[in-house]
Each structure stands twice: as C-alpha cells, then as structure tokens.
mmCIF file of C-alpha atoms in Angstrom:
data_model
loop_
_atom_site.group_PDB
_atom_site.id
_atom_site.type_symbol
_atom_site.label_atom_id
_atom_site.label_comp_id
_atom_site.label_asym_id
_atom_site.label_seq_id
_atom_site.Cartn_x
_atom_site.Cartn_y
_atom_site.Cartn_z
ATOM 1 C CA MET D 510 91.833 147.337 101.122
ATOM 2 C CA GLU D 511 92.329 150.611 99.278
ATOM 3 C CA ASN D 512 91.724 149.623 95.680
ATOM 4 C CA ASN D 513 91.142 146.576 93.540
ATOM 5 C CA SER D 514 94.806 146.022 92.768
ATOM 6 C CA ASP D 515 95.756 146.066 96.468
ATOM 7 C CA TYR D 516 92.831 143.838 97.259
ATOM 8 C CA ASN D 517 93.776 141.332 94.548
ATOM 9 C CA GLN D 518 97.363 141.242 95.805
ATOM 10 C CA SER D 519 96.278 140.829 99.393
ATOM 11 C CA PHE D 520 93.872 138.082 98.342
ATOM 12 C CA ALA D 521 96.568 136.261 96.346
ATOM 13 C CA LYS D 522 98.862 136.357 99.389
ATOM 14 C CA MET D 523 96.105 135.008 101.616
ATOM 15 C CA VAL D 524 95.462 132.160 99.143
ATOM 16 C CA ARG D 525 99.181 131.337 99.151
ATOM 17 C CA ARG D 526 99.178 131.226 102.965
ATOM 18 C CA HIS D 527 96.272 128.785 103.025
ATOM 19 C CA GLU D 528 96.686 126.910 99.738
ATOM 20 C CA LYS D 529 96.980 123.573 101.522
ATOM 21 C CA ILE D 530 93.701 124.081 103.362
ATOM 22 C CA ILE D 531 91.964 124.940 100.089
ATOM 23 C CA PHE D 532 93.549 121.933 98.444
ATOM 24 C CA SER D 533 92.672 119.448 101.173
ATOM 25 C CA VAL D 534 89.032 120.526 101.526
ATOM 26 C CA CYS D 535 88.435 120.458 97.755
ATOM 27 C CA PHE D 536 90.370 117.202 97.437
ATOM 28 C CA PHE D 537 88.157 115.399 99.935
ATOM 29 C CA TYR D 538 84.894 116.910 98.653
ATOM 30 C CA ALA D 539 85.466 116.462 94.907
ATOM 31 C CA THR D 540 82.969 114.137 93.234
ATOM 32 C CA LYS D 541 82.407 112.730 89.778
ATOM 33 C CA ASP D 542 79.859 115.462 89.000
ATOM 34 C CA VAL D 543 81.766 118.283 90.635
ATOM 35 C CA PRO D 544 85.448 117.626 89.852
ATOM 36 C CA PHE D 545 88.338 118.880 91.922
ATOM 37 C CA GLU D 546 89.227 121.792 89.607
ATOM 38 C CA ASP D 547 85.639 123.032 89.486
ATOM 39 C CA ILE D 548 85.118 122.831 93.206
ATOM 40 C CA ARG D 549 88.427 124.582 93.865
ATOM 41 C CA GLN D 550 87.431 127.339 91.478
ATOM 42 C CA GLU D 551 84.129 127.708 93.367
ATOM 43 C CA ALA D 552 86.019 127.879 96.659
ATOM 44 C CA LEU D 553 88.442 130.494 95.321
ATOM 45 C CA ILE D 554 85.615 132.660 93.992
ATOM 46 C CA SER D 555 83.815 132.441 97.349
ATOM 47 C CA LEU D 556 87.007 133.362 99.179
ATOM 48 C CA PHE D 557 87.584 136.262 96.803
ATOM 49 C CA LYS D 558 84.062 137.593 97.298
ATOM 50 C CA GLY D 559 84.096 137.148 101.038
ATOM 51 C CA TYR D 560 87.642 138.223 101.915
ATOM 52 C CA ARG D 561 86.735 141.912 101.687
ATOM 53 C CA ASN D 562 84.254 141.446 104.524
ATOM 54 C CA PHE D 563 86.360 139.138 106.679
ATOM 55 C CA ARG D 564 85.959 140.577 110.182
ATOM 56 C CA HIS D 565 88.761 138.651 111.911
ATOM 57 C CA ASP D 566 86.309 137.237 114.478
ATOM 58 C CA CYS D 567 88.223 133.968 114.162
ATOM 59 C CA SER D 568 91.646 133.052 112.828
ATOM 60 C CA GLU D 569 92.186 133.391 109.088
ATOM 61 C CA SER D 570 92.712 129.639 108.672
ATOM 62 C CA THR D 571 89.419 128.859 110.435
ATOM 63 C CA TRP D 572 87.646 131.326 108.169
ATOM 64 C CA VAL D 573 89.225 129.760 105.061
ATOM 65 C CA TYR D 574 88.093 126.334 106.262
ATOM 66 C CA LYS D 575 84.589 127.609 106.857
ATOM 67 C CA VAL D 576 84.252 129.262 103.445
ATOM 68 C CA CYS D 577 85.736 126.300 101.573
ATOM 69 C CA ILE D 578 83.563 123.757 103.362
ATOM 70 C CA ASN D 579 80.417 125.887 103.008
ATOM 71 C CA THR D 580 81.135 126.380 99.310
ATOM 72 C CA CYS D 581 81.705 122.666 98.783
ATOM 73 C CA LEU D 582 78.504 121.740 100.601
ATOM 74 C CA PHE D 583 76.478 124.367 98.748
ATOM 75 C CA SER D 584 77.957 123.563 95.342
ATOM 76 C CA LEU D 585 77.518 119.830 95.764
ATOM 77 C CA ARG D 586 73.952 120.184 96.926
ATOM 78 C CA LYS D 587 72.903 122.626 94.257
ATOM 79 C CA LEU D 588 74.857 121.301 91.321
ATOM 80 C CA SER D 589 75.090 117.597 91.732
ATOM 81 C CA PRO D 590 72.046 115.361 91.352
ATOM 82 C CA LYS D 591 73.753 112.581 93.262
ATOM 83 C CA ILE D 592 76.984 112.636 95.160
ATOM 84 C CA LYS D 593 79.358 109.949 93.985
ATOM 85 C CA THR D 594 82.718 109.682 95.600
ATOM 86 C CA LEU D 595 85.578 109.112 93.228
ATOM 87 C CA SER D 596 88.121 106.384 93.526
ATOM 88 C CA PHE D 597 91.560 107.653 94.473
ATOM 89 C CA ASP D 598 92.905 106.902 90.999
ATOM 90 C CA GLN D 599 90.342 109.192 89.394
ATOM 91 C CA LEU D 600 91.524 112.182 91.409
ATOM 92 C CA PRO D 601 94.037 114.678 90.057
ATOM 93 C CA ILE D 602 97.588 113.402 90.217
ATOM 94 C CA ILE D 603 99.129 114.507 93.460
ATOM 95 C CA HIS D 604 102.564 116.032 93.143
ATOM 96 C CA PHE D 605 104.645 115.624 96.241
ATOM 97 C CA GLN D 606 107.574 117.866 96.813
ATOM 98 C CA ASP D 607 109.710 114.870 97.563
ATOM 99 C CA ASP D 608 110.635 112.287 94.914
ATOM 100 C CA ASN D 609 110.480 109.358 97.326
ATOM 101 C CA ASP D 610 106.745 109.622 97.588
ATOM 102 C CA MET D 611 105.381 106.092 97.328
ATOM 103 C CA GLU D 612 104.898 105.748 101.062
ATOM 104 C CA LEU D 613 103.272 109.152 101.228
ATOM 105 C CA LYS D 614 101.008 108.288 98.339
ATOM 106 C CA GLU D 615 99.907 105.168 100.165
ATOM 107 C CA LYS D 616 99.250 107.168 103.306
ATOM 108 C CA LEU D 617 97.210 109.725 101.404
ATOM 109 C CA GLU D 618 95.274 106.993 99.652
ATOM 110 C CA TRP D 619 94.497 105.431 103.001
ATOM 111 C CA LEU D 620 93.432 108.789 104.436
ATOM 112 C CA TYR D 621 91.267 109.394 101.392
ATOM 113 C CA SER D 622 89.523 106.050 101.778
ATOM 114 C CA VAL D 623 88.911 106.716 105.479
ATOM 115 C CA ILE D 624 87.710 110.292 105.152
ATOM 116 C CA THR D 625 85.539 109.859 102.065
ATOM 117 C CA GLN D 626 83.487 107.150 103.751
ATOM 118 C CA LEU D 627 82.189 109.813 106.162
ATOM 119 C CA ASN D 628 79.112 111.882 105.447
ATOM 120 C CA PRO D 629 79.833 115.457 104.297
ATOM 121 C CA MET D 630 79.188 117.057 107.705
ATOM 122 C CA ASP D 631 81.462 114.596 109.508
ATOM 123 C CA LYS D 632 83.998 115.143 106.756
ATOM 124 C CA ALA D 633 83.962 118.886 107.486
ATOM 125 C CA LEU D 634 84.423 118.205 111.180
ATOM 126 C CA ILE D 635 87.302 115.791 110.785
ATOM 127 C CA LEU D 636 89.121 118.027 108.283
ATOM 128 C CA MET D 637 89.140 120.909 110.739
ATOM 129 C CA TRP D 638 90.097 118.638 113.603
ATOM 130 C CA LEU D 639 92.995 117.168 111.626
ATOM 131 C CA ASP D 640 94.404 120.657 111.268
ATOM 132 C CA ASP D 641 94.134 121.393 114.991
ATOM 133 C CA ILE D 642 91.398 123.986 114.633
ATOM 134 C CA PRO D 643 90.150 124.680 118.190
ATOM 135 C CA TYR D 644 86.922 122.970 119.261
ATOM 136 C CA ASN D 645 85.218 126.325 119.762
ATOM 137 C CA ASP D 646 86.026 127.409 116.209
ATOM 138 C CA ILE D 647 84.867 124.067 114.805
ATOM 139 C CA ALA D 648 81.634 124.407 116.799
ATOM 140 C CA SER D 649 80.936 127.931 115.516
ATOM 141 C CA SER D 650 81.780 126.982 111.915
ATOM 142 C CA MET D 651 79.518 123.958 112.045
ATOM 143 C CA GLY D 652 76.751 125.666 114.029
ATOM 144 C CA ILE D 653 76.724 122.978 116.699
ATOM 145 C CA PRO D 654 77.500 123.121 120.446
ATOM 146 C CA ARG D 655 81.091 122.512 121.531
ATOM 147 C CA ASN D 656 80.169 119.284 123.323
ATOM 148 C CA THR D 657 78.571 117.952 120.172
ATOM 149 C CA VAL D 658 81.904 118.323 118.386
ATOM 150 C CA ALA D 659 83.469 115.947 120.894
ATOM 151 C CA SER D 660 80.617 113.455 120.728
ATOM 152 C CA ARG D 661 80.569 113.522 116.922
ATOM 153 C CA LEU D 662 84.316 112.916 116.849
ATOM 154 C CA HIS D 663 83.728 109.947 119.119
ATOM 155 C CA ARG D 664 81.103 108.621 116.692
ATOM 156 C CA ILE D 665 83.459 109.145 113.753
ATOM 157 C CA LYS D 666 86.084 107.185 115.635
ATOM 158 C CA GLU D 667 83.634 104.311 116.083
ATOM 159 C CA LYS D 668 82.655 104.494 112.430
ATOM 160 C CA ILE D 669 86.198 104.147 111.160
ATOM 161 C CA SER D 670 87.562 101.890 113.876
ATOM 162 C CA SER D 671 86.818 98.762 111.881
ATOM 163 C CA ARG D 672 89.089 99.826 109.043
ATOM 164 C CA LYS D 673 92.460 98.236 108.488
ATOM 165 C CA GLU D 674 95.620 100.213 108.877
ATOM 166 C CA ILE D 675 98.259 100.410 106.170
ATOM 167 C CA MET T 435 92.714 102.504 115.014
ATOM 168 C CA GLU T 436 92.606 105.822 116.838
ATOM 169 C CA LEU T 437 91.740 109.224 115.484
ATOM 170 C CA GLU T 438 95.208 110.266 116.557
ATOM 171 C CA ASP T 439 96.618 107.779 114.024
ATOM 172 C CA ILE T 440 94.727 109.532 111.275
ATOM 173 C CA LYS T 441 95.937 112.873 112.533
ATOM 174 C CA SER T 442 99.558 111.798 112.679
ATOM 175 C CA LYS T 443 99.331 110.399 109.143
ATOM 176 C CA TRP T 444 97.731 113.606 107.912
ATOM 177 C CA GLN T 445 100.371 115.727 109.622
ATOM 178 C CA SER T 446 103.100 113.689 107.964
ATOM 179 C CA VAL T 447 101.513 113.903 104.517
ATOM 180 C CA LYS T 448 100.314 117.509 104.526
ATOM 181 C CA PRO T 449 103.652 119.371 104.461
ATOM 182 C CA LEU T 450 104.735 117.356 101.428
ATOM 183 C CA ILE T 451 101.697 117.967 99.279
ATOM 184 C CA ASP T 452 102.092 120.396 96.459
ATOM 185 C CA PRO T 453 98.666 122.061 96.080
ATOM 186 C CA GLN T 454 99.388 122.933 92.413
ATOM 187 C CA LEU T 455 97.826 126.302 92.929
ATOM 188 C CA ASN T 456 99.535 128.762 90.621
ATOM 189 C CA ASP T 457 98.887 132.459 90.054
ATOM 190 C CA GLU T 458 97.063 131.696 86.823
ATOM 191 C CA ILE T 459 94.379 129.667 88.629
ATOM 192 C CA VAL T 460 93.933 132.434 91.214
ATOM 193 C CA LYS T 461 93.697 135.121 88.496
ATOM 194 C CA ARG T 462 91.180 133.043 86.552
ATOM 195 C CA SER T 463 89.024 132.738 89.667
ATOM 196 C CA ILE T 464 89.206 136.467 90.303
ATOM 197 C CA SER T 465 88.203 137.296 86.737
ATOM 198 C CA LYS T 466 85.499 134.623 86.502
ATOM 199 C CA GLY T 467 83.412 136.039 89.305
ATOM 200 C CA THR T 468 80.370 133.792 88.971
ATOM 201 C CA ASP T 469 79.969 131.176 91.642
ATOM 202 C CA ALA T 470 77.307 128.513 92.210
ATOM 203 C CA LYS T 471 75.167 130.942 94.207
ATOM 204 C CA SER T 472 75.237 133.664 91.539
ATOM 205 C CA ARG T 473 74.451 131.131 88.829
ATOM 206 C CA LEU T 474 71.532 129.800 90.838
ATOM 207 C CA LEU T 475 70.201 133.326 91.388
ATOM 208 C CA LYS T 476 70.524 134.079 87.689
ATOM 209 C CA ARG T 477 68.653 130.893 86.808
ATOM 210 C CA SER T 478 65.894 131.734 89.252
ATOM 211 C CA LEU T 479 65.653 135.253 87.837
ATOM 212 C CA TRP T 480 65.338 133.988 84.262
ATOM 213 C CA SER T 481 62.603 131.533 85.247
ATOM 214 C CA GLN T 482 60.727 134.399 86.955
ATOM 215 C CA ILE T 483 61.044 136.532 83.813
ATOM 216 C CA PHE T 484 59.769 133.616 81.713
ATOM 217 C CA VAL T 485 56.750 132.987 83.953
ATOM 218 C CA SER T 486 56.037 136.739 84.142
ATOM 219 C CA GLY T 487 56.029 136.829 80.329
ATOM 220 C CA CYS T 488 53.586 133.911 80.270
ATOM 221 C CA LEU T 489 51.417 135.700 82.815
ATOM 222 C CA MET T 490 51.283 138.854 80.717
ATOM 223 C CA LEU T 491 50.469 136.916 77.550
ATOM 224 C CA LEU T 492 47.711 135.024 79.328
ATOM 225 C CA ALA T 493 46.282 138.117 80.996
ATOM 226 C CA THR T 494 46.040 139.928 77.671
ATOM 227 C CA SER T 495 45.010 136.859 75.658
ATOM 228 C CA ARG T 496 41.442 138.077 75.153
ATOM 229 C CA ILE T 497 42.824 140.977 73.153
ATOM 230 C CA TRP T 498 45.016 139.029 70.751
ATOM 231 C CA ALA T 499 44.181 135.303 70.944
ATOM 232 C CA PRO T 500 41.800 133.745 68.379
ATOM 233 C CA VAL T 501 40.204 131.582 71.108
ATOM 234 C CA LYS T 502 38.538 133.607 73.859
ATOM 235 C CA TYR T 503 38.847 131.850 77.164
ATOM 236 C CA PRO T 504 36.278 132.730 79.830
ATOM 237 C CA TYR T 505 37.302 135.283 82.408
ATOM 238 C CA TRP T 506 37.077 132.874 85.377
ATOM 239 C CA TRP T 507 39.471 130.454 83.614
ATOM 240 C CA LEU T 508 41.949 133.218 82.832
ATOM 241 C CA ILE T 509 41.791 134.601 86.381
ATOM 242 C CA LEU T 510 42.392 131.153 87.905
ATOM 243 C CA PHE T 511 45.342 130.419 85.625
ATOM 244 C CA CYS T 512 46.807 133.865 86.270
ATOM 245 C CA ILE T 513 46.536 133.207 90.021
ATOM 246 C CA ILE T 514 48.498 129.952 89.564
ATOM 247 C CA LEU T 515 51.213 131.761 87.609
ATOM 248 C CA LEU T 516 51.277 134.587 90.156
ATOM 249 C CA PHE T 517 51.658 132.005 92.925
ATOM 250 C CA THR T 518 54.602 130.470 91.035
ATOM 251 C CA ILE T 519 56.246 133.869 90.658
ATOM 252 C CA LEU T 520 55.796 134.678 94.354
ATOM 253 C CA CYS T 521 57.223 131.294 95.399
ATOM 254 C CA SER T 522 60.191 131.769 93.049
ATOM 255 C CA LEU T 523 60.729 135.233 94.452
ATOM 256 C CA ARG T 524 60.718 133.820 97.964
ATOM 257 C CA GLY T 525 63.197 131.136 96.924
ATOM 258 C CA TYR T 526 65.363 133.787 95.272
ATOM 259 C CA ASN T 527 65.478 135.775 98.506
ATOM 260 C CA ILE T 528 66.306 132.676 100.541
ATOM 261 C CA VAL T 529 69.247 131.848 98.250
ATOM 262 C CA LYS T 530 70.359 135.481 98.306
ATOM 263 C CA LYS T 531 70.434 135.441 102.102
ATOM 264 C CA ILE T 532 72.770 132.422 102.212
ATOM 265 C CA ASN T 533 76.083 133.754 103.413
ATOM 266 C CA LEU T 534 78.872 131.321 102.663
ATOM 267 C CA TRP T 535 81.345 133.479 104.609
ATOM 268 C CA GLU T 536 79.430 133.942 107.855
ATOM 269 C CA ASP T 537 76.765 131.228 108.198
ATOM 270 C CA SER T 538 77.514 127.893 109.820
ATOM 271 C CA ASN T 539 77.411 124.607 107.863
ATOM 272 C CA THR T 540 74.253 123.560 109.694
ATOM 273 C CA LYS T 541 72.467 126.825 108.889
ATOM 274 C CA ILE T 542 73.344 126.557 105.205
ATOM 275 C CA MET T 543 72.210 122.947 105.099
ATOM 276 C CA ALA T 544 68.924 123.762 106.833
ATOM 277 C CA THR T 545 68.307 126.608 104.373
ATOM 278 C CA VAL T 546 69.032 124.440 101.345
ATOM 279 C CA VAL T 547 66.793 121.649 102.666
ATOM 280 C CA SER T 548 63.896 124.034 103.341
ATOM 281 C CA LEU T 549 64.374 125.579 99.905
ATOM 282 C CA GLN T 550 64.140 122.192 98.246
ATOM 283 C CA LYS T 551 61.023 121.295 100.227
ATOM 284 C CA GLN T 552 59.406 124.593 99.335
ATOM 285 C CA TYR T 553 60.233 124.026 95.682
ATOM 286 C CA ARG T 554 58.714 120.553 95.774
ATOM 287 C CA ASN T 555 55.521 121.839 97.400
ATOM 288 C CA MET T 556 55.230 124.634 94.858
ATOM 289 C CA GLU T 557 55.555 122.154 91.990
ATOM 290 C CA LEU T 558 52.910 119.888 93.501
ATOM 291 C CA ILE T 559 50.427 122.696 94.176
ATOM 292 C CA THR T 560 50.759 124.275 90.741
ATOM 293 C CA CYS T 561 50.442 120.907 88.986
ATOM 294 C CA ILE T 562 47.365 119.904 90.959
ATOM 295 C CA ALA T 563 45.774 123.314 90.408
ATOM 296 C CA ALA T 564 46.610 123.545 86.700
ATOM 297 C CA LEU T 565 45.481 120.020 85.780
ATOM 298 C CA PRO T 566 41.670 120.572 85.994
ATOM 299 C CA LEU T 567 42.008 123.891 84.167
ATOM 300 C CA LEU T 568 43.930 122.296 81.307
ATOM 301 C CA LEU T 569 41.565 119.325 81.177
ATOM 302 C CA TRP T 570 38.638 121.703 80.989
ATOM 303 C CA ILE T 571 39.772 123.117 77.605
ATOM 304 C CA PRO T 572 39.020 120.144 75.289
ATOM 305 C CA PHE T 573 35.899 119.093 77.235
ATOM 306 C CA MET T 574 34.135 122.373 77.690
ATOM 307 C CA LEU T 575 35.210 124.790 75.012
ATOM 308 C CA PRO T 576 32.709 124.422 72.180
ATOM 309 C CA SER T 577 34.648 126.533 69.700
ATOM 310 C CA VAL T 578 37.645 124.223 69.703
ATOM 311 C CA LYS T 579 37.511 121.840 66.712
ATOM 312 C CA THR T 580 38.697 118.210 66.527
ATOM 313 C CA TRP T 581 42.307 119.001 65.652
ATOM 314 C CA GLY T 582 42.288 121.610 68.392
ATOM 315 C CA ILE T 583 41.110 119.058 70.947
ATOM 316 C CA PHE T 584 43.821 116.668 69.800
ATOM 317 C CA PHE T 585 46.389 119.441 70.139
ATOM 318 C CA CYS T 586 45.092 120.342 73.616
ATOM 319 C CA TRP T 587 45.251 116.749 74.853
ATOM 320 C CA SER T 588 48.694 116.154 73.377
ATOM 321 C CA PHE T 589 50.025 119.378 74.813
ATOM 322 C CA THR T 590 48.546 118.681 78.263
ATOM 323 C CA LEU T 591 49.916 115.146 78.260
ATOM 324 C CA LEU T 592 53.366 116.242 77.141
ATOM 325 C CA ALA T 593 53.457 119.080 79.661
ATOM 326 C CA PHE T 594 52.566 116.758 82.503
ATOM 327 C CA ILE T 595 55.023 114.051 81.458
ATOM 328 C CA PHE T 596 57.737 116.687 81.338
ATOM 329 C CA GLU T 597 56.618 118.099 84.679
ATOM 330 C CA TYR T 598 56.570 114.623 86.223
ATOM 331 C CA VAL T 599 60.101 113.805 85.030
ATOM 332 C CA TRP T 600 61.276 117.190 86.298
ATOM 333 C CA TYR T 601 59.530 116.664 89.616
ATOM 334 C CA LYS T 602 60.982 113.153 90.034
ATOM 335 C CA SER T 603 64.514 114.456 89.524
ATOM 336 C CA ASN T 604 63.871 117.138 92.138
ATOM 337 C CA VAL T 605 62.469 114.603 94.592
ATOM 338 C CA LYS T 606 65.616 112.561 94.069
ATOM 339 C CA GLN T 607 67.653 115.585 95.068
ATOM 340 C CA LEU T 608 65.393 116.194 98.032
ATOM 341 C CA ASN T 609 65.856 112.615 99.186
ATOM 342 C CA ASN T 610 69.592 113.074 98.944
ATOM 343 C CA LEU T 611 69.271 116.086 101.204
ATOM 344 C CA ILE T 612 67.197 114.240 103.761
ATOM 345 C CA ASN T 613 69.631 111.312 103.730
ATOM 346 C CA TRP T 614 72.561 113.642 104.278
ATOM 347 C CA GLU T 615 73.623 111.877 107.458
ATOM 348 C CA ASN T 616 73.507 108.461 105.837
ATOM 349 C CA GLU T 617 75.584 109.146 102.759
#
C-alpha cells in the first residue's frame, strides 16, 4: 500500500469482493438499537482500519468474517443496552437481482428466523459454516478448539431441529 | 431438519442477494473514521479529564473555597477521585488493547465482560467510600448554616439517586453479558 489513494482503491476492491459477507453478517446481527446501516458502517470502518495490517495468515474472506463479526459483537455489547432482534419486516428491503423473488424472499425469511434465534456466538459460528469456511479457520476466529466447533454445530442442529421447514 | 438444509437454502439465496453496497457508502465509511471503539475511548478520556478537573478543584479548595474542609476529609475524597481516575485509565487501556482484526470472538467477549465487571466494582467502591464523607458534611461541619445543610442533603440525595439509576443500567448491561449464551 504505497499511498492513501492506492490504499483506498485497494480497500474498495476488497469490499466489492466480499460485499455479500459484509451484508450477511450485518443483516443477521442488526438490532432495533443498532440498525443494519449503522452496524454495516461500523464493520466497514473496522475493515478500513484493519486492512492495512492484514497479514494474510488466513484467507481474505475468513478475515473479513472475523472483523465483521468482532465489530458486530463489540458494537452491540458497547452500544446497545439490550439486544432486541428485529422482525424480518423491519429489516431493510432486500433487493434481489432476479424479479421472480418471492420464493427467495420466503427462503431468506425462514433463514432469518432460524439464525436469529441463536445466541450471538452461535450465530457467528453458523454464518461462517454456511459459507464453507474451514473448521480450523472458524476455530481460530472464534478462539475455541476445532473439536468444539463440531460439537457446537451439533448443539445448534439440536436447537433448531424442532423448527418447521418452509 | 438438517444443518445441510439450511446451508443449501443459504447457498441458493446468497448469489441472488444484492448487498446494496455502493461506492458512496464505502467512501462515507472511509471519511467517517470513528468507530465504536474510538468513540468509547474518547468518552473514557473525557470522563477522566472531568474527574481530574474535579480532583484539582478539590485539592486546591482550601485556597479558593469559602468553606474550609479539614485536611483529612480532602485527602480521603482526593484518594477516591484518584482511584476513579486510575480505574478509568485501566479500563481505557483494556479497550485500547482490543484488536478487532486479530483477536478471537471469545477473547473480545472475555475482555468486554471483565471490563464491565471492573466498572461495576469501581462504581460500588467509590459510592460506598464517598457516602460517609458526604454525610459527614451536614452533621459535623459547624460553619455550615441551615440552608447549607439543606443544600448538602439535597445534593447528596440527588447525586446518589443519579448514581443508583446509572449503576442499575450498567448492571442490566452486565447481566446481558453474563447471559450471553442464553439470549
């Protein structure tokens, strides 16, 4: 990163590469007190500040996940007196690229209802798992042993197994 | 329902989501530059400056104040304020050390929880220590007249009601932290 302009451009490209990760993490962590736009702004600022020192110890996507989740957890804990999950309808309107999106909307609504019932740590775990982040990377991001990732996923499965499918 | 079902649904939905992330939002984030951590540090810094100001005023009060408090009272109150400043400074350093880009989720959570507990303890200790000193003023200071006593009592009562409300809201937050797994 030679100068600020290069750095800003490189950062903007990185954000474009991982915009869906940023979106999904902020989408599932947004609350009434910390709305989606605010939490995404927090995540983007954290990414901007940290990208200069990204050491490529893990893949870029894993790092983006880690920063976004850490920022969400930190922001929620420090800013919000009480975490209240929003109903799906209160979330920002989702624009799908396809016009025939009713089925997709239903699927996303179902996913939202399943994922938001989890506690924030389990939410972080499942979000990374959904995107096929390797167990080792999930373990290092979460600060838990690799085996614990598997056992926690098993517990999450039990927790949501009673839910109806769409 | 299997986890794989959730994954397959997510994989089918994800490519079709438009994240609505335009260049303007990215630019705004770059130019804004203050995140939750920086804001928290700034807040902590301002509270330290405020308490330091109070400490200086109290320490020099015998020079300028119309009511001369005894030295032992001033020293004890200054110690309480100094303790508050040191605790705040410690908290400031703990927040500063939080690395959102390198630390694990668990480490950040543990740090935030310990910070909240430390804050709660500091509030409790300073309140318990300051109460007898404040109560001493209307009872023991002979030079304070009736209106002065009334003022002292009202001020003490108001300060403690405010402190209690503040403390309760912090305890609420602390409980949220402890119940993290159950949310």
